[in-house]
Structure formats: structure tokens, C-alpha cells
JSON list of C-alpha atoms in Angstrom, two decimals:
[
{"chain": "X", "resi": 420, "resn": "MET", "atom": "CA", "xyz": [0.30, 0.02, -0.06]},
{"chain": "X", "resi": 421, "resn": "GLY", "atom": "CA", "xyz": [1.48, 3.41, -0.88]},
{"chain": "X", "resi": 422, "resn": "LYS", "atom": "CA", "xyz": [1.72, 6.37, 1.53]},
{"chain": "X", "resi": 423, "resn": "ILE", "atom": "CA", "xyz": [0.06, 9.47, 1.46]},
{"chain": "X", "resi": 424, "resn": "ILE", "atom": "CA", "xyz": [1.87, 12.49, 2.47]},
{"chain": "X", "resi": 425, "resn": "ALA", "atom": "CA", "xyz": [0.27, 15.96, 2.96]},
{"chain": "X", "resi": 426, "resn": "LEU", "atom": "CA", "xyz": [2.49, 19.20, 2.65]},
{"chain": "X", "resi": 427, "resn": "ALA", "atom": "CA", "xyz": [1.02, 21.52, 4.80]},
{"chain": "X", "resi": 428, "resn": "ASN", "atom": "CA", "xyz": [1.80, 25.03, 6.42]},
{"chain": "X", "resi": 429, "resn": "GLN", "atom": "CA", "xyz": [-0.59, 27.92, 7.07]},
{"chain": "X", "resi": 430, "resn": "LYS", "atom": "CA", "xyz": [2.08, 30.38, 6.64]},
{"chain": "X", "resi": 431, "resn": "GLY", "atom": "CA", "xyz": [2.16, 31.25, 2.96]},
{"chain": "X", "resi": 432, "resn": "GLY", "atom": "CA", "xyz": [5.35, 31.74, 0.93]},
{"chain": "X", "resi": 433, "resn": "VAL", "atom": "CA", "xyz": [7.36, 28.86, 2.29]},
{"chain": "X", "resi": 434, "resn": "GLY", "atom": "CA", "xyz": [7.61, 26.79, -0.87]},
{"chain": "X", "resi": 435, "resn": "LYS", "atom": "CA", "xyz": [4.98, 24.28, 0.02]},
{"chain": "X", "resi": 436, "resn": "THR", "atom": "CA", "xyz": [3.81, 23.95, -3.73]},
{"chain": "X", "resi": 437, "resn": "THR", "atom": "CA", "xyz": [7.56, 23.90, -5.27]},
{"chain": "X", "resi": 438, "resn": "THR", "atom": "CA", "xyz": [8.31, 21.22, -2.95]},
{"chain": "X", "resi": 439, "resn": "SER", "atom": "CA", "xyz": [4.86, 19.26, -3.92]},
{"chain": "X", "resi": 440, "resn": "ILE", "atom": "CA", "xyz": [5.75, 19.46, -7.75]},
{"chain": "X", "resi": 441, "resn": "ASN", "atom": "CA", "xyz": [9.57, 18.92, -7.53]},
{"chain": "X", "resi": 442, "resn": "LEU", "atom": "CA", "xyz": [9.47, 16.25, -4.71]},
{"chain": "X", "resi": 443, "resn": "ALA", "atom": "CA", "xyz": [6.72, 14.46, -6.64]},
{"chain": "X", "resi": 444, "resn": "ALA", "atom": "CA", "xyz": [8.55, 14.75, -9.98]},
{"chain": "X", "resi": 445, "resn": "SER", "atom": "CA", "xyz": [12.09, 13.09, -8.12]},
{"chain": "X", "resi": 446, "resn": "LEU", "atom": "CA", "xyz": [10.06, 10.39, -6.86]},
{"chain": "X", "resi": 447, "resn": "ALA", "atom": "CA", "xyz": [8.72, 9.47, -9.95]},
{"chain": "X", "resi": 448, "resn": "THR", "atom": "CA", "xyz": [12.05, 9.97, -11.63]},
{"chain": "X", "resi": 449, "resn": "LEU", "atom": "CA", "xyz": [13.39, 7.41, -8.74]},
{"chain": "X", "resi": 450, "resn": "GLU", "atom": "CA", "xyz": [10.89, 5.07, -10.30]},
{"chain": "X", "resi": 451, "resn": "LYS", "atom": "CA", "xyz": [8.12, 5.26, -7.66]},
{"chain": "X", "resi": 452, "resn": "LYS", "atom": "CA", "xyz": [4.52, 5.62, -9.15]},
{"chain": "X", "resi": 453, "resn": "VAL", "atom": "CA", "xyz": [3.42, 8.95, -7.51]},
{"chain": "X", "resi": 454, "resn": "LEU", "atom": "CA", "xyz": [0.10, 10.67, -7.63]},
{"chain": "X", "resi": 455, "resn": "LEU", "atom": "CA", "xyz": [0.20, 14.50, -6.62]},
{"chain": "X", "resi": 456, "resn": "VAL", "atom": "CA", "xyz": [-3.12, 16.13, -5.43]},
{"chain": "X", "resi": 457, "resn": "ASP", "atom": "CA", "xyz": [-3.63, 19.79, -5.89]},
{"chain": "X", "resi": 458, "resn": "ALA", "atom": "CA", "xyz": [-5.97, 20.92, -2.80]},
{"chain": "X", "resi": 459, "resn": "ASP", "atom": "CA", "xyz": [-5.31, 24.30, -3.20]},
{"chain": "X", "resi": 460, "resn": "PRO", "atom": "CA", "xyz": [-7.84, 26.53, -4.96]},
{"chain": "X", "resi": 461, "resn": "GLN", "atom": "CA", "xyz": [-4.85, 28.62, -6.62]},
{"chain": "X", "resi": 462, "resn": "ALA", "atom": "CA", "xyz": [-4.31, 25.40, -8.69]},
{"chain": "X", "resi": 463, "resn": "ASN", "atom": "CA", "xyz": [-0.68, 26.29, -9.05]},
{"chain": "X", "resi": 464, "resn": "THR", "atom": "CA", "xyz": [0.65, 22.80, -8.60]},
{"chain": "X", "resi": 465, "resn": "THR", "atom": "CA", "xyz": [-2.09, 21.79, -11.30]},
{"chain": "X", "resi": 466, "resn": "SER", "atom": "CA", "xyz": [-0.14, 24.72, -13.78]},
{"chain": "X", "resi": 467, "resn": "GLY", "atom": "CA", "xyz": [3.30, 23.96, -12.70]},
{"chain": "X", "resi": 468, "resn": "VAL", "atom": "CA", "xyz": [3.27, 20.45, -13.97]},
{"chain": "X", "resi": 469, "resn": "GLY", "atom": "CA", "xyz": [1.86, 21.97, -17.14]},
{"chain": "X", "resi": 470, "resn": "THR", "atom": "CA", "xyz": [-1.64, 20.93, -16.64]},
{"chain": "X", "resi": 471, "resn": "GLN", "atom": "CA", "xyz": [-4.61, 23.29, -16.86]},
{"chain": "X", "resi": 472, "resn": "ALA", "atom": "CA", "xyz": [-8.45, 22.82, -15.68]},
{"chain": "X", "resi": 473, "resn": "GLN", "atom": "CA", "xyz": [-10.59, 23.22, -18.85]},
{"chain": "X", "resi": 474, "resn": "ASP", "atom": "CA", "xyz": [-14.12, 23.10, -19.35]},
{"chain": "X", "resi": 475, "resn": "GLY", "atom": "CA", "xyz": [-14.93, 19.61, -19.94]},
{"chain": "X", "resi": 476, "resn": "HIS", "atom": "CA", "xyz": [-12.19, 18.24, -17.43]},
{"chain": "X", "resi": 477, "resn": "TYR", "atom": "CA", "xyz": [-13.21, 17.28, -13.90]},
{"chain": "X", "resi": 478, "resn": "THR", "atom": "CA", "xyz": [-11.11, 18.70, -11.21]},
{"chain": "X", "resi": 479, "resn": "ILE", "atom": "CA", "xyz": [-10.76, 17.44, -7.05]},
{"chain": "X", "resi": 480, "resn": "TYR", "atom": "CA", "xyz": [-13.92, 19.95, -6.59]},
{"chain": "X", "resi": 481, "resn": "GLU", "atom": "CA", "xyz": [-16.19, 17.47, -8.61]},
{"chain": "X", "resi": 482, "resn": "CYS", "atom": "CA", "xyz": [-14.56, 14.53, -6.41]},
{"chain": "X", "resi": 483, "resn": "ILE", "atom": "CA", "xyz": [-15.34, 16.28, -3.53]},
{"chain": "X", "resi": 484, "resn": "ILE", "atom": "CA", "xyz": [-18.81, 17.68, -3.78]},
{"chain": "X", "resi": 485, "resn": "ASP", "atom": "CA", "xyz": [-20.15, 15.91, -6.76]},
{"chain": "X", "resi": 486, "resn": "GLY", "atom": "CA", "xyz": [-18.54, 12.60, -6.05]},
{"chain": "X", "resi": 487, "resn": "VAL", "atom": "CA", "xyz": [-16.92, 12.23, -9.24]},
{"chain": "X", "resi": 488, "resn": "ALA", "atom": "CA", "xyz": [-15.19, 9.06, -9.05]},
{"chain": "X", "resi": 489, "resn": "PRO", "atom": "CA", "xyz": [-11.18, 9.85, -8.79]},
{"chain": "X", "resi": 490, "resn": "GLU", "atom": "CA", "xyz": [-10.35, 7.69, -11.72]},
{"chain": "X", "resi": 491, "resn": "GLU", "atom": "CA", "xyz": [-12.13, 9.92, -13.88]},
{"chain": "X", "resi": 492, "resn": "VAL", "atom": "CA", "xyz": [-10.06, 12.76, -12.67]},
{"chain": "X", "resi": 493, "resn": "ILE", "atom": "CA", "xyz": [-6.81, 11.53, -12.62]},
{"chain": "X", "resi": 494, "resn": "ARG", "atom": "CA", "xyz": [-4.40, 12.77, -15.66]},
{"chain": "X", "resi": 495, "resn": "LYS", "atom": "CA", "xyz": [-0.67, 12.25, -16.63]},
{"chain": "X", "resi": 496, "resn": "THR", "atom": "CA", "xyz": [1.74, 14.90, -16.81]},
{"chain": "X", "resi": 497, "resn": "SER", "atom": "CA", "xyz": [4.63, 15.15, -18.57]},
{"chain": "X", "resi": 498, "resn": "VAL", "atom": "CA", "xyz": [6.82, 13.09, -16.09]},
{"chain": "X", "resi": 499, "resn": "THR", "atom": "CA", "xyz": [6.65, 9.32, -16.54]},
{"chain": "X", "resi": 500, "resn": "ASN", "atom": "CA", "xyz": [5.01, 7.65, -13.36]},
{"chain": "X", "resi": 501, "resn": "LEU", "atom": "CA", "xyz": [3.73, 11.11, -12.22]},
{"chain": "X", "resi": 502, "resn": "ASP", "atom": "CA", "xyz": [-0.22, 11.58, -12.53]},
{"chain": "X", "resi": 503, "resn": "ILE", "atom": "CA", "xyz": [-2.00, 14.72, -10.95]},
{"chain": "X", "resi": 504, "resn": "ILE", "atom": "CA", "xyz": [-5.79, 15.63, -9.65]},
{"chain": "X", "resi": 505, "resn": "PRO", "atom": "CA", "xyz": [-5.88, 18.90, -10.63]},
{"chain": "X", "resi": 506, "resn": "SER", "atom": "CA", "xyz": [-7.61, 21.71, -8.85]},
{"chain": "X", "resi": 507, "resn": "HIS", "atom": "CA", "xyz": [-9.79, 24.82, -9.78]},
{"chain": "X", "resi": 508, "resn": "ILE", "atom": "CA", "xyz": [-10.79, 28.30, -8.59]},
{"chain": "X", "resi": 509, "resn": "ASP", "atom": "CA", "xyz": [-14.07, 26.70, -7.91]},
{"chain": "X", "resi": 510, "resn": "LEU", "atom": "CA", "xyz": [-12.38, 24.58, -4.84]},
{"chain": "X", "resi": 511, "resn": "VAL", "atom": "CA", "xyz": [-13.03, 28.03, -2.95]},
{"chain": "X", "resi": 512, "resn": "GLY", "atom": "CA", "xyz": [-16.32, 27.65, -2.41]},
{"chain": "X", "resi": 513, "resn": "ALA", "atom": "CA", "xyz": [-16.07, 23.74, -1.45]},
{"chain": "X", "resi": 514, "resn": "GLU", "atom": "CA", "xyz": [-15.71, 24.33, 2.20]},
{"chain": "X", "resi": 515, "resn": "ILE", "atom": "CA", "xyz": [-19.18, 26.09, 2.48]},
{"chain": "X", "resi": 516, "resn": "GLU", "atom": "CA", "xyz": [-20.85, 23.22, 0.63]},
{"chain": "X", "resi": 517, "resn": "MET", "atom": "CA", "xyz": [-19.07, 20.54, 2.71]},
{"chain": "X", "resi": 518, "resn": "LEU", "atom": "CA", "xyz": [-20.61, 22.27, 6.10]},
{"chain": "X", "resi": 519, "resn": "LYS", "atom": "CA", "xyz": [-23.99, 20.55, 5.18]},
{"chain": "X", "resi": 520, "resn": "MET", "atom": "CA", "xyz": [-22.14, 17.00, 4.39]},
{"chain": "X", "resi": 521, "resn": "ASP", "atom": "CA", "xyz": [-22.01, 14.20, 6.74]},
{"chain": "X", "resi": 522, "resn": "GLU", "atom": "CA", "xyz": [-18.45, 13.34, 7.88]},
{"chain": "X", "resi": 523, "resn": "ARG", "atom": "CA", "xyz": [-17.12, 16.40, 6.01]},
{"chain": "X", "resi": 524, "resn": "GLU", "atom": "CA", "xyz": [-13.47, 15.86, 7.49]},
{"chain": "X", "resi": 525, "resn": "SER", "atom": "CA", "xyz": [-13.15, 12.58, 5.60]},
{"chain": "X", "resi": 526, "resn": "MET", "atom": "CA", "xyz": [-14.30, 13.44, 2.11]},
{"chain": "X", "resi": 527, "resn": "LEU", "atom": "CA", "xyz": [-10.57, 12.95, 1.20]},
{"chain": "X", "resi": 528, "resn": "LYS", "atom": "CA", "xyz": [-9.90, 10.09, 2.91]},
{"chain": "X", "resi": 529, "resn": "ARG", "atom": "CA", "xyz": [-12.48, 8.18, 1.29]},
{"chain": "X", "resi": 530, "resn": "ILE", "atom": "CA", "xyz": [-11.36, 9.65, -2.32]},
{"chain": "X", "resi": 531, "resn": "LEU", "atom": "CA", "xyz": [-7.45, 9.14, -1.68]},
{"chain": "X", "resi": 532, "resn": "ARG", "atom": "CA", "xyz": [-7.17, 5.77, 0.73]},
{"chain": "X", "resi": 533, "resn": "PRO", "atom": "CA", "xyz": [-8.66, 3.39, -2.06]},
{"chain": "X", "resi": 534, "resn": "LEU", "atom": "CA", "xyz": [-5.76, 4.98, -4.36]},
{"chain": "X", "resi": 535, "resn": "ALA", "atom": "CA", "xyz": [-2.81, 4.23, -2.21]},
{"chain": "X", "resi": 536, "resn": "ASP", "atom": "CA", "xyz": [-2.96, 0.44, -3.67]},
{"chain": "X", "resi": 537, "resn": "SER", "atom": "CA", "xyz": [-2.30, 1.84, -7.27]},
{"chain": "X", "resi": 538, "resn": "TYR", "atom": "CA", "xyz": [0.70, 4.33, -5.94]},
{"chain": "X", "resi": 539, "resn": "ASP", "atom": "CA", "xyz": [3.87, 4.36, -4.09]},
{"chain": "X", "resi": 540, "resn": "TYR", "atom": "CA", "xyz": [3.18, 7.74, -2.96]},
{"chain": "X", "resi": 541, "resn": "ILE", "atom": "CA", "xyz": [0.39, 10.35, -2.99]},
{"chain": "X", "resi": 542, "resn": "LEU", "atom": "CA", "xyz": [1.54, 13.67, -2.31]},
{"chain": "X", "resi": 543, "resn": "ILE", "atom": "CA", "xyz": [-1.37, 16.34, -1.32]},
{"chain": "X", "resi": 544, "resn": "ASP", "atom": "CA", "xyz": [-0.18, 20.19, -1.72]},
{"chain": "X", "resi": 545, "resn": "CYS", "atom": "CA", "xyz": [-2.51, 21.99, 0.93]},
{"chain": "X", "resi": 546, "resn": "SER", "atom": "CA", "xyz": [-3.62, 25.79, 0.79]},
{"chain": "X", "resi": 547, "resn": "PRO", "atom": "CA", "xyz": [-2.17, 28.36, 2.83]},
{"chain": "X", "resi": 548, "resn": "SER", "atom": "CA", "xyz": [-4.48, 27.81, 5.92]},
{"chain": "X", "resi": 549, "resn": "LEU", "atom": "CA", "xyz": [-5.95, 25.45, 8.36]},
{"chain": "X", "resi": 550, "resn": "GLY", "atom": "CA", "xyz": [-9.23, 25.40, 6.72]},
{"chain": "X", "resi": 551, "resn": "LEU", "atom": "CA", "xyz": [-11.80, 22.35, 6.34]},
{"chain": "X", "resi": 552, "resn": "ILE", "atom": "CA", "xyz": [-9.72, 21.18, 3.07]},
{"chain": "X", "resi": 553, "resn": "THR", "atom": "CA", "xyz": [-6.48, 21.02, 4.87]},
{"chain": "X", "resi": 554, "resn": "VAL", "atom": "CA", "xyz": [-8.16, 19.27, 7.45]},
{"chain": "X", "resi": 555, "resn": "ASN", "atom": "CA", "xyz": [-9.46, 16.64, 5.29]},
{"chain": "X", "resi": 556, "resn": "ALA", "atom": "CA", "xyz": [-5.79, 16.48, 3.54]},
{"chain": "X", "resi": 557, "resn": "LEU", "atom": "CA", "xyz": [-4.36, 15.78, 7.07]},
{"chain": "X", "resi": 558, "resn": "VAL", "atom": "CA", "xyz": [-7.19, 13.09, 8.18]},
{"chain": "X", "resi": 559, "resn": "ALA", "atom": "CA", "xyz": [-6.48, 11.68, 4.47]},
{"chain": "X", "resi": 560, "resn": "ALA", "atom": "CA", "xyz": [-2.88, 11.17, 5.10]},
{"chain": "X", "resi": 561, "resn": "HIS", "atom": "CA", "xyz": [-0.62, 9.04, 7.04]},
{"chain": "X", "resi": 562, "resn": "SER", "atom": "CA", "xyz": [2.20, 11.65, 7.45]},
{"chain": "X", "resi": 563, "resn": "VAL", "atom": "CA", "xyz": [2.77, 15.39, 6.73]},
{"chain": "X", "resi": 564, "resn": "ILE", "atom": "CA", "xyz": [5.93, 17.23, 5.70]},
{"chain": "X", "resi": 565, "resn": "ILE", "atom": "CA", "xyz": [6.04, 20.56, 7.14]},
{"chain": "X", "resi": 566, "resn": "PRO", "atom": "CA", "xyz": [8.11, 23.20, 4.68]},
{"chain": "X", "resi": 567, "resn": "VAL", "atom": "CA", "xyz": [9.72, 26.03, 7.06]},
{"chain": "X", "resi": 568, "resn": "GLN", "atom": "CA", "xyz": [11.34, 28.82, 5.51]},
{"chain": "X", "resi": 569, "resn": "CYS", "atom": "CA", "xyz": [14.88, 29.81, 6.37]},
{"chain": "X", "resi": 570, "resn": "GLU", "atom": "CA", "xyz": [13.71, 33.41, 7.16]},
{"chain": "X", "resi": 571, "resn": "PHE", "atom": "CA", "xyz": [13.21, 35.59, 10.54]},
{"chain": "X", "resi": 572, "resn": "PHE", "atom": "CA", "xyz": [9.61, 34.58, 11.03]},
{"chain": "X", "resi": 573, "resn": "ALA", "atom": "CA", "xyz": [10.14, 30.70, 10.25]},
{"chain": "X", "resi": 574, "resn": "LEU", "atom": "CA", "xyz": [8.69, 29.32, 13.54]},
{"chain": "X", "resi": 575, "resn": "GLU", "atom": "CA", "xyz": [5.84, 31.58, 13.68]},
{"chain": "X", "resi": 576, "resn": "GLY", "atom": "CA", "xyz": [2.77, 29.63, 13.22]},
{"chain": "X", "resi": 577, "resn": "ILE", "atom": "CA", "xyz": [4.09, 26.30, 13.80]},
{"chain": "X", "resi": 578, "resn": "SER", "atom": "CA", "xyz": [2.81, 25.81, 17.12]},
{"chain": "X", "resi": 579, "resn": "LYS", "atom": "CA", "xyz": [-0.85, 26.56, 15.52]},
{"chain": "X", "resi": 580, "resn": "LEU", "atom": "CA", "xyz": [-0.27, 23.89, 12.86]},
{"chain": "X", "resi": 581, "resn": "LEU", "atom": "CA", "xyz": [1.39, 21.41, 15.59]},
{"chain": "X", "resi": 582, "resn": "ASN", "atom": "CA", "xyz": [-1.92, 21.95, 17.71]},
{"chain": "X", "resi": 583, "resn": "THR", "atom": "CA", "xyz": [-4.03, 21.38, 14.85]},
{"chain": "X", "resi": 584, "resn": "ILE", "atom": "CA", "xyz": [-2.21, 18.26, 13.85]},
{"chain": "X", "resi": 585, "resn": "ARG", "atom": "CA", "xyz": [-2.25, 16.86, 17.71]},
{"chain": "X", "resi": 586, "resn": "ILE", "atom": "CA", "xyz": [-6.09, 17.41, 17.33]},
{"chain": "X", "resi": 587, "resn": "ILE", "atom": "CA", "xyz": [-6.67, 15.92, 14.43]},
{"chain": "X", "resi": 588, "resn": "LYS", "atom": "CA", "xyz": [-4.54, 12.92, 15.55]},
{"chain": "X", "resi": 589, "resn": "ALA", "atom": "CA", "xyz": [-6.81, 12.55, 18.80]},
{"chain": "X", "resi": 590, "resn": "GLN", "atom": "CA", "xyz": [-10.08, 12.94, 17.28]},
{"chain": "X", "resi": 591, "resn": "LEU", "atom": "CA", "xyz": [-9.65, 12.11, 13.28]},
{"chain": "X", "resi": 592, "resn": "ASN", "atom": "CA", "xyz": [-6.57, 10.34, 12.50]},
{"chain": "X", "resi": 593, "resn": "SER", "atom": "CA", "xyz": [-4.66, 8.69, 15.42]},
{"chain": "X", "resi": 594, "resn": "LYS", "atom": "CA", "xyz": [-2.16, 7.26, 13.06]},
{"chain": "X", "resi": 595, "resn": "LEU", "atom": "CA", "xyz": [-1.10, 10.78, 11.51]},
{"chain": "X", "resi": 596, "resn": "GLU", "atom": "CA", "xyz": [2.67, 11.40, 11.99]},
{"chain": "X", "resi": 597, "resn": "ILE", "atom": "CA", "xyz": [5.31, 14.15, 11.06]},
{"chain": "X", "resi": 598, "resn": "GLU", "atom": "CA", "xyz": [7.00, 13.10, 8.35]},
{"chain": "X", "resi": 599, "resn": "GLY", "atom": "CA", "xyz": [9.55, 15.87, 8.72]},
{"chain": "X", "resi": 600, "resn": "PHE", "atom": "CA", "xyz": [10.24, 19.41, 8.82]},
{"chain": "X", "resi": 601, "resn": "LEU", "atom": "CA", "xyz": [12.00, 20.66, 5.53]},
{"chain": "X", "resi": 602, "resn": "MET", "atom": "CA", "xyz": [14.00, 23.89, 5.48]},
{"chain": "X", "resi": 603, "resn": "THR", "atom": "CA", "xyz": [13.26, 25.75, 2.55]},
{"chain": "X", "resi": 604, "resn": "MET", "atom": "CA", "xyz": [14.89, 28.71, 0.63]},
{"chain": "X", "resi": 605, "resn": "TYR", "atom": "CA", "xyz": [18.08, 28.27, 2.42]},
{"chain": "X", "resi": 606, "resn": "ASP", "atom": "CA", "xyz": [21.00, 30.70, 1.31]},
{"chain": "X", "resi": 607, "resn": "GLY", "atom": "CA", "xyz": [24.62, 29.41, 2.70]},
{"chain": "X", "resi": 608, "resn": "ARG", "atom": "CA", "xyz": [25.63, 33.19, 2.43]},
{"chain": "X", "resi": 609, "resn": "LEU", "atom": "CA", "xyz": [23.53, 34.02, 5.31]},
{"chain": "X", "resi": 610, "resn": "ARG", "atom": "CA", "xyz": [24.35, 33.55, 8.82]},
{"chain": "X", "resi": 611, "resn": "LEU", "atom": "CA", "xyz": [21.06, 33.58, 9.76]},
{"chain": "X", "resi": 612, "resn": "ALA", "atom": "CA", "xyz": [19.65, 31.11, 7.40]},
{"chain": "X", "resi": 613, "resn": "LYS", "atom": "CA", "xyz": [21.88, 28.47, 9.82]},
{"chain": "X", "resi": 614, "resn": "GLN", "atom": "CA", "xyz": [20.75, 30.01, 12.91]},
{"chain": "X", "resi": 615, "resn": "ILE", "atom": "CA", "xyz": [17.55, 29.38, 11.91]},
{"chain": "X", "resi": 616, "resn": "TYR", "atom": "CA", "xyz": [18.55, 25.74, 10.85]},
{"chain": "X", "resi": 617, "resn": "ASP", "atom": "CA", "xyz": [19.87, 25.17, 14.00]},
{"chain": "X", "resi": 618, "resn": "GLU", "atom": "CA", "xyz": [17.19, 26.58, 15.85]},
{"chain": "X", "resi": 619, "resn": "VAL", "atom": "CA", "xyz": [14.49, 24.29, 14.05]},
{"chain": "X", "resi": 620, "resn": "LYS", "atom": "CA", "xyz": [17.09, 21.33, 14.42]},
{"chain": "X", "resi": 621, "resn": "SER", "atom": "CA", "xyz": [17.38, 21.81, 18.27]},
{"chain": "X", "resi": 622, "resn": "HIS", "atom": "CA", "xyz": [13.30, 22.23, 18.31]},
{"chain": "X", "resi": 623, "resn": "PHE", "atom": "CA", "xyz": [12.37, 19.10, 16.42]},
{"chain": "X", "resi": 624, "resn": "GLY", "atom": "CA", "xyz": [15.86, 17.09, 16.72]},
{"chain": "X", "resi": 625, "resn": "GLN", "atom": "CA", "xyz": [15.55, 13.71, 14.11]},
{"chain": "X", "resi": 626, "resn": "LEU", "atom": "CA", "xyz": [12.19, 15.00, 12.36]},
{"chain": "X", "resi": 627, "resn": "VAL", "atom": "CA", "xyz": [14.15, 17.98, 10.59]},
{"chain": "X", "resi": 628, "resn": "PHE", "atom": "CA", "xyz": [14.99, 16.24, 6.99]},
{"chain": "X", "resi": 629, "resn": "GLU", "atom": "CA", "xyz": [18.84, 16.13, 6.37]},
{"chain": "X", "resi": 630, "resn": "THR", "atom": "CA", "xyz": [18.18, 17.84, 3.18]},
{"chain": "X", "resi": 631, "resn": "VAL", "atom": "CA", "xyz": [17.75, 21.38, 2.79]},
{"chain": "X", "resi": 632, "resn": "ILE", "atom": "CA", "xyz": [16.21, 23.14, -0.27]},
{"chain": "X", "resi": 633, "resn": "GLN", "atom": "CA", "xyz": [18.37, 25.98, -1.34]},
{"chain": "X", "resi": 634, "resn": "ARG", "atom": "CA", "xyz": [17.32, 29.08, -3.05]},
{"chain": "X", "resi": 635, "resn": "ASN", "atom": "CA", "xyz": [17.77, 28.51, -6.72]},
{"chain": "X", "resi": 636, "resn": "VAL", "atom": "CA", "xyz": [16.98, 30.69, -9.88]},
{"chain": "X", "resi": 637, "resn": "LYS", "atom": "CA", "xyz": [15.87, 27.83, -12.00]},
{"chain": "X", "resi": 638, "resn": "LEU", "atom": "CA", "xyz": [13.43, 26.59, -9.47]},
{"chain": "X", "resi": 639, "resn": "SER", "atom": "CA", "xyz": [11.94, 29.74, -9.71]},
{"chain": "X", "resi": 640, "resn": "GLU", "atom": "CA", "xyz": [11.28, 29.72, -13.42]},
{"chain": "X", "resi": 641, "resn": "ALA", "atom": "CA", "xyz": [10.62, 26.29, -13.94]},
{"chain": "X", "resi": 642, "resn": "PRO", "atom": "CA", "xyz": [6.81, 26.76, -13.03]},
{"chain": "X", "resi": 643, "resn": "SER", "atom": "CA", "xyz": [6.78, 29.33, -15.89]},
{"chain": "X", "resi": 644, "resn": "HIS", "atom": "CA", "xyz": [7.38, 26.71, -18.23]},
{"chain": "X", "resi": 645, "resn": "GLY", "atom": "CA", "xyz": [5.15, 24.58, -16.81]},
{"chain": "X", "resi": 646, "resn": "VAL", "atom": "CA", "xyz": [7.72, 21.52, -15.68]},
{"chain": "X", "resi": 647, "resn": "PRO", "atom": "CA", "xyz": [9.08, 20.38, -12.53]},
{"chain": "X", "resi": 648, "resn": "VAL", "atom": "CA", "xyz": [12.68, 21.60, -12.43]},
{"chain": "X", "resi": 649, "resn": "ILE", "atom": "CA", "xyz": [14.27, 18.18, -13.10]},
{"chain": "X", "resi": 650, "resn": "LEU", "atom": "CA", "xyz": [12.79, 18.71, -16.70]},
{"chain": "X", "resi": 651, "resn": "TYR", "atom": "CA", "xyz": [13.69, 22.27, -16.92]},
{"chain": "X", "resi": 652, "resn": "ASP", "atom": "CA", "xyz": [17.25, 21.98, -15.82]},
{"chain": "X", "resi": 653, "resn": "ILE", "atom": "CA", "xyz": [18.37, 18.86, -14.28]},
{"chain": "X", "resi": 654, "resn": "GLU", "atom": "CA", "xyz": [22.04, 19.60, -13.35]},
{"chain": "X", "resi": 655, "resn": "SER", "atom": "CA", "xyz": [20.54, 22.63, -11.32]},
{"chain": "X", "resi": 656, "resn": "ARG", "atom": "CA", "xyz": [20.85, 23.00, -7.50]},
{"chain": "X", "resi": 657, "resn": "GLY", "atom": "CA", "xyz": [17.18, 22.93, -7.36]},
{"chain": "X", "resi": 658, "resn": "ALA", "atom": "CA", "xyz": [16.71, 19.59, -9.16]},
{"chain": "X", "resi": 659, "resn": "GLU", "atom": "CA", "xyz": [19.96, 18.18, -6.99]},
{"chain": "X", "resi": 660, "resn": "ASN", "atom": "CA", "xyz": [18.01, 19.27, -3.68]},
{"chain": "X", "resi": 661, "resn": "HIS", "atom": "CA", "xyz": [14.70, 17.56, -4.44]},
{"chain": "X", "resi": 662, "resn": "LEU", "atom": "CA", "xyz": [16.62, 14.32, -5.88]},
{"chain": "X", "resi": 663, "resn": "GLN", "atom": "CA", "xyz": [18.23, 14.30, -2.56]},
{"chain": "X", "resi": 664, "resn": "LEU", "atom": "CA", "xyz": [14.87, 14.83, -0.62]},
{"chain": "X", "resi": 665, "resn": "ALA", "atom": "CA", "xyz": [13.27, 11.95, -2.61]},
{"chain": "X", "resi": 666, "resn": "GLU", "atom": "CA", "xyz": [16.09, 9.55, -1.72]},
{"chain": "X", "resi": 667, "resn": "GLU", "atom": "CA", "xyz": [15.90, 10.59, 1.97]},
{"chain": "X", "resi": 668, "resn": "ILE", "atom": "CA", "xyz": [12.04, 9.96, 2.08]},
{"chain": "X", "resi": 669, "resn": "ILE", "atom": "CA", "xyz": [12.48, 6.57, 0.43]},
{"chain": "X", "resi": 670, "resn": "ARG", "atom": "CA", "xyz": [15.04, 5.70, 2.80]},
{"chain": "X", "resi": 671, "resn": "ARG", "atom": "CA", "xyz": [13.45, 6.56, 5.78]},
{"chain": "X", "resi": 672, "resn": "ASN", "atom": "CA", "xyz": [9.87, 4.36, 4.67]},
{"chain": "X", "resi": 673, "resn": "SER", "atom": "CA", "xyz": [11.91, 1.72, 3.17]}
]
């Protein structure tokens, strides 16, 4: 059975979508079968792998609200072994519509858990909030990766996310674990970046990934071309970092 991993942090701009796209592509490159789930109404993950939510194509919104089977929604990407469930701006209204549904916190779990037999990894890119869709992702997931930006306010909001994880673990998903804290946008030239890494490491110890995602121009450019960085420039630092992260995750779960 495959592992479902949510990437979550209610603080925006921490590299969550970038990590989702490039970690998924790196795992696929390492011959793992991967499903990427875009659970953010901004749909940046969807466009970042070159997929567009066009008229006539179902998205995660129809899965949740209309009960469309995920097999009708899943689409191939330009990366071998990597599929995606795309998102759309319509997802903004889904949380309100879900309020009247039974077991509304478990909608994504019912959609994704049966798919885990068909994939090695299912990665869910969550929106930068702790709303009902993100709660759904955490209920569906076996574990959560928390991207942490190497900047001054890095730890701001992490306690709130950890409290949410504790509540979900106590009430809705007792097996939810923290896969790891991932330091992103690391600039080795800055003393502050190392201080923040050391601070997070002292707080969370072995839960912090050895791999750090360094600042990299190619990593920023790749989404505008609709491809993961590994297809845009395989020799870039961004591609190298995400392949290292994929190898570390495979090693941890072997």
C-alpha cells in the first residue's frame, strides 16, 4: 500500500507548492509511481506540471462535491510515473458546501485511501490555511511534511499547525505522523539561515530532514514553463536538492 503525505503550513510563501511539484517529480524519476493532489484553489501545482483545468475536465472539486470517481479526474503529466488530480478556483466554495455534508472531515480520505494501492506515494499540496480542505488532507494522510522557510519568522505559526495536528490525531486520524520538517529557501551565505536551521533542529531533532532546499533561480523559473525543475534543468541545484529529498524519504520509509 502506498503512503499518503500531505504538505502543509498555513503560512504562505514557504515553498510548499514548489516542494510538492518537485518532490513528486523526483520520486517519479526514481521509478516510484506517484499521484500529486492539488488541494489548493490557486491551482499552482496544477499549472506547475503543465496541466490546465479546462472546461469538460473534472477536478478535485467534482470529486469532493459531486462524488465523481477519482479515476475520471486523474490525468497524466509530462513526467513518467507522475499523475495529478488537478484543482480549480471553484474549490474556494467547496468548504462552504461541505459544511452540510456528513463526515465532512473525511471526504478526501474516502477519495484517496482506495487509490493508495495503485501508487507508491500520494502527495497532497494543501492551501496556506487551516480550513476544512486542509483538515481533510490531514485526515486522509499517513504523514505530513512541514516546509519551513529559512527566514526570521520561520517558527511563526508552526505551533498552531502542530496543535491542529495534535487535535486531528486525537479525534480523526490517530495514525497521523510528522514525516519531517523541511527547510526551504536556504541561503548558505547568510548567517541567519544557519541560525534558523540550528534553531529548528534543536526544537525538532531527527524530525528535521537532512536535505535542505536552497534558493535557486532555476527552481523559480521552472513553473512558468509548466514543468518540474528536473525537466527544466536537471543539473541545477534545485533539481539536485529535490532528488536528495526524494532519496531521503524513500530511505526513511524503506
